[in-house]
Coordinates of C-alpha atoms in Angstrom, one line a residue:
M1 CA 9.3 34.6 -11.7
Q2 CA 9.4 35.1 -15.5
R3 CA 11.7 37.9 -16.7
R4 CA 10.2 41.0 -18.1
R5 CA 9.8 40.7 -21.9
S6 CA 11.0 43.4 -24.3
E7 CA 8.5 45.1 -26.6
A8 CA 9.7 42.8 -29.5
E9 CA 9.2 39.7 -27.3
A10 CA 5.7 40.9 -26.3
Q11 CA 4.8 41.1 -30.0
I12 CA 6.3 37.7 -30.6
A13 CA 4.2 36.3 -27.8
R14 CA 1.0 37.6 -29.5
L15 CA 2.0 35.9 -32.7
L16 CA 2.6 32.7 -30.8
R17 CA -0.8 32.9 -29.1
T18 CA -2.4 33.4 -32.5
A19 CA -0.7 30.2 -33.7
R20 CA -1.6 28.2 -30.6
R21 CA -5.2 29.2 -30.6
K22 CA -5.8 28.8 -34.3
L23 CA -4.3 25.3 -34.3
D24 CA -5.9 24.4 -30.9
L25 CA -2.6 23.3 -29.4
S26 CA -1.0 23.5 -26.0
V27 CA 2.3 25.2 -26.7
A28 CA 3.8 27.6 -29.2
F29 CA 7.3 29.0 -29.1
L30 CA 10.0 30.9 -30.9
S31 CA 13.4 29.1 -30.7
R32 CA 16.9 30.5 -31.3
V33 CA 19.4 28.0 -32.5
D34 CA 23.1 29.1 -32.3
E35 CA 26.4 27.2 -32.4
R36 CA 26.0 26.1 -28.8
A37 CA 22.3 25.8 -27.8
R38 CA 18.7 25.6 -28.7
T39 CA 16.7 28.1 -26.6
M40 CA 13.0 28.8 -26.5
Q41 CA 13.2 32.6 -26.4
V42 CA 9.5 33.2 -26.1
V43 CA 6.8 30.7 -25.1
D44 CA 3.0 30.9 -25.1
T45 CA 1.6 27.9 -23.3
L46 CA -1.3 26.5 -21.3
L47 CA 1.1 24.4 -19.3
A48 CA 3.4 25.1 -16.4
A49 CA 6.4 24.4 -18.5
P50 CA 8.3 25.1 -20.7
A51 CA 8.8 28.8 -20.1
D52 CA 10.8 31.6 -21.7
G53 CA 14.5 30.7 -21.7
Y54 CA 14.1 26.9 -21.6
S55 CA 17.1 25.6 -23.4
G56 CA 19.3 22.5 -24.1
P57 CA 22.2 21.5 -26.3
R58 CA 22.0 22.6 -29.9
D59 CA 21.2 19.2 -31.3
S60 CA 18.6 18.4 -28.6
G61 CA 14.9 18.6 -29.3
F62 CA 13.3 18.9 -32.8
C63 CA 14.4 22.4 -33.9
L64 CA 17.8 21.7 -35.4
A65 CA 16.6 18.5 -37.0
V66 CA 13.8 20.4 -38.7
L67 CA 16.2 23.1 -39.9
E68 CA 18.5 20.4 -41.3
G69 CA 15.7 18.5 -43.0
R70 CA 16.1 15.4 -40.8
L71 CA 12.5 15.8 -39.5
P72 CA 9.5 17.0 -41.4
R73 CA 8.1 20.4 -40.7
V74 CA 4.7 18.9 -39.9
M75 CA 4.4 15.8 -37.8
P76 CA 0.7 14.8 -37.1
D77 CA 1.9 12.3 -34.5
V78 CA 5.4 12.4 -33.2
R79 CA 5.1 8.9 -31.8
R80 CA 5.1 7.5 -35.3
V81 CA 8.4 9.2 -36.2
P82 CA 11.3 7.2 -34.7
E83 CA 13.9 9.9 -35.0
A84 CA 11.6 12.4 -33.4
M85 CA 11.0 10.1 -30.5
A86 CA 14.8 9.7 -30.1
L87 CA 15.1 13.5 -29.8
H88 CA 12.1 14.0 -27.6
P89 CA 13.1 16.1 -24.5
A90 CA 12.9 13.8 -21.5
D91 CA 11.6 16.6 -19.2
L92 CA 8.6 17.5 -21.3
P93 CA 5.3 15.7 -21.6
Q94 CA 4.7 13.4 -24.6
I95 CA 4.3 15.5 -27.7
R96 CA 1.7 14.4 -30.3
G97 CA 1.3 16.9 -33.1
H98 CA 4.2 19.2 -34.0
V99 CA 4.6 21.9 -36.6
S100 CA 7.8 24.0 -37.1
V101 CA 9.1 26.4 -39.7
P102 CA 12.4 28.3 -40.0
V103 CA 12.6 31.9 -39.0
V104 CA 14.8 33.5 -41.6
L105 CA 16.2 37.1 -41.4
S106 CA 16.4 39.5 -44.3
D107 CA 20.1 38.6 -45.0
G108 CA 19.3 34.9 -45.2
T109 CA 20.5 34.1 -41.7
V110 CA 18.4 31.4 -40.1
Y111 CA 17.6 32.6 -36.6
G112 CA 15.7 29.5 -35.3
T113 CA 12.2 28.1 -35.6
F114 CA 8.6 29.1 -35.0
C115 CA 6.9 26.1 -33.6
A116 CA 3.7 24.8 -32.0
Y117 CA 2.9 21.4 -30.6
G118 CA 0.1 19.6 -28.8
L119 CA 0.0 16.8 -26.3
V120 CA -1.7 13.4 -26.6
G121 CA -5.2 14.9 -26.0
D122 CA -4.8 17.8 -28.5
P123 CA -5.9 17.6 -32.1
E124 CA -3.5 16.4 -34.8
V125 CA -1.8 19.0 -37.0
S126 CA -1.9 18.7 -40.8
P127 CA 0.0 20.1 -43.8
R128 CA -2.5 22.9 -44.3
D129 CA -1.5 24.3 -40.9
L130 CA 2.0 25.0 -42.3
A131 CA 0.9 28.0 -44.3
L132 CA -0.3 29.8 -41.2
M133 CA 2.9 29.1 -39.4
E134 CA 5.0 30.3 -42.4
V135 CA 3.2 33.6 -42.4
L136 CA 3.6 34.1 -38.6
A137 CA 7.3 33.1 -38.8
D138 CA 7.9 35.8 -41.5
A139 CA 6.1 38.3 -39.2
A140 CA 8.3 37.2 -36.3
A141 CA 11.5 37.7 -38.3
L142 CA 10.4 41.3 -39.1
V143 CA 9.7 41.9 -35.4
I144 CA 13.0 40.6 -34.0
E145 CA 15.5 41.7 -36.6
P146 CA 15.8 45.4 -35.4
Q147 CA 16.5 44.2 -31.8
L148 CA 19.0 41.7 -33.1
R149 CA 20.9 44.3 -35.1
T150 CA 21.0 46.6 -32.1
E151 CA 22.4 43.7 -29.9
Q152 CA 25.0 43.0 -32.6
E153 CA 26.1 46.6 -32.8
H154 CA 26.4 46.8 -29.0
A155 CA 28.4 43.5 -28.9
E156 CA 30.8 44.9 -31.6
I157 CA 31.3 48.0 -29.5
H158 CA 32.0 46.1 -26.4
H159 CA 34.3 43.8 -28.2
R160 CA 36.4 46.8 -29.4
I161 CA 36.2 48.8 -26.2
D162 CA 36.5 46.2 -23.4
P163 CA 40.2 45.5 -24.1
V164 CA 41.0 49.2 -24.1
I165 CA 39.2 49.7 -20.8
D166 CA 40.9 46.6 -19.3
A167 CA 44.3 48.0 -20.3
G168 CA 43.6 51.3 -18.5
G169 CA 42.6 53.3 -21.6
P170 CA 41.7 55.3 -23.5
V171 CA 44.3 57.9 -22.6
V172 CA 42.9 61.4 -23.0
V173 CA 45.2 64.3 -23.4
L174 CA 44.6 68.0 -23.9
Q175 CA 46.3 69.9 -26.6
P176 CA 46.3 73.8 -26.6
I177 CA 44.3 75.9 -29.1
V178 CA 46.4 79.1 -29.7
S179 CA 45.2 82.4 -31.1
L180 CA 47.1 83.2 -34.3
C181 CA 46.8 86.9 -33.5
T182 CA 48.2 87.0 -30.0
G183 CA 49.9 83.6 -29.6
A184 CA 47.9 83.2 -26.4
R185 CA 46.3 79.9 -25.4
V186 CA 42.6 80.3 -25.8
G187 CA 41.4 76.7 -25.2
A188 CA 42.3 73.1 -25.5
E189 CA 41.4 70.1 -27.7
A190 CA 40.8 66.8 -26.0
L191 CA 42.2 63.8 -27.9
S192 CA 41.7 60.1 -27.1
R193 CA 44.6 57.8 -27.8
F194 CA 43.7 54.3 -28.9
P195 CA 45.9 51.3 -29.8
A196 CA 47.3 51.4 -33.3
A197 CA 46.1 47.8 -33.6
W198 CA 42.6 49.1 -34.1
G199 CA 43.7 50.8 -37.3
A200 CA 40.2 51.2 -38.6
A201 CA 39.5 54.1 -40.9
P202 CA 36.5 56.3 -40.1
T203 CA 33.3 55.2 -41.8
S204 CA 29.9 56.8 -42.5
S205 CA 28.6 55.0 -39.4
S206 CA 31.0 56.6 -37.0
A207 CA 28.4 59.0 -35.5
R208 CA 26.0 56.1 -35.1
H209 CA 28.6 54.0 -33.4
T210 CA 29.5 56.9 -31.1
A211 CA 25.8 57.3 -30.1
S212 CA 25.6 53.5 -29.6
A213 CA 28.7 53.6 -27.3
R214 CA 27.0 56.2 -25.2
A215 CA 23.9 54.1 -25.0
T216 CA 25.9 51.1 -23.7
G217 CA 27.2 53.2 -20.9
W218 CA 30.7 53.9 -22.0
S219 CA 32.2 57.4 -21.4
C220 CA 35.5 58.9 -20.7
S221 CA 36.6 62.1 -19.0
P222 CA 39.6 64.2 -20.1
S223 CA 42.7 64.0 -18.0
P224 CA 43.1 67.1 -15.8
A225 CA 46.8 67.2 -16.7
A226 CA 47.8 69.5 -19.5
P227 CA 50.1 68.2 -22.3
G228 CA 53.8 68.2 -21.7
P229 CA 55.9 71.3 -22.3
S230 CA 57.1 70.1 -25.7
A231 CA 53.6 69.9 -27.1
T232 CA 52.8 73.4 -25.7
S233 CA 56.0 75.1 -26.9
T234 CA 55.6 73.6 -30.4
A235 CA 52.1 74.8 -30.8
T236 CA 53.1 78.3 -29.4
S237 CA 56.1 78.5 -31.7
R238 CA 54.1 77.7 -34.7
S239 CA 51.4 80.2 -33.9
T240 CA 54.0 83.0 -33.2
S241 CA 55.7 82.4 -36.5
R242 CA 52.4 82.7 -38.4
R243 CA 51.0 85.6 -36.4
R244 CA 48.8 87.8 -38.5
P245 CA 47.3 91.3 -37.9
C246 CA 43.9 91.2 -36.2

């Protein structure tokens, strides 16, 4: 059973269907190429395979070769391109026409490729088909970028928080709030203790990161234990020496 697509992936699927139908081909897909793998993130196809999530090594298939300029973006007949035939996935039917363009994010990062291909019985592709694919690839980049940024923020939060949780932290302590008029304790301030190795100064995005942390499911509860006597007596002593008339 195919996994449920996110809203962004559903929008990508509609762009892919537009490409596939306009070019009269069998398959269109959005690939993601990272340092380890080449993955078809979203696939629109008339065939039983490939499906969303189909993947292989980074240098398998045509995607990386197109990004690196080793294969042309438009191949009317893959069978006439020896390097393409050498990279043809063995578990897919023989591809005939293939058109592929890079998907580039706003910061210049290359996400992967926006591709469409046909089988032996499908029409050939031509250079004029490239313009349509480039427009759709740009639209795809706009759709996926917000989701990617959110995923990156969550990954950063987990990267920072996981070691603390694994070490039994954070340690939450309660420090008293003392009335300057009476010296009586009227409340407590909860403080979380984090490793000094973090050493990061607060930034303008602190509030956003806090909200993101909550969204990822992280939370902490104050320790029921009050602070040690030394902390309490110090706070009380200071408040008594600075007592003012009410």
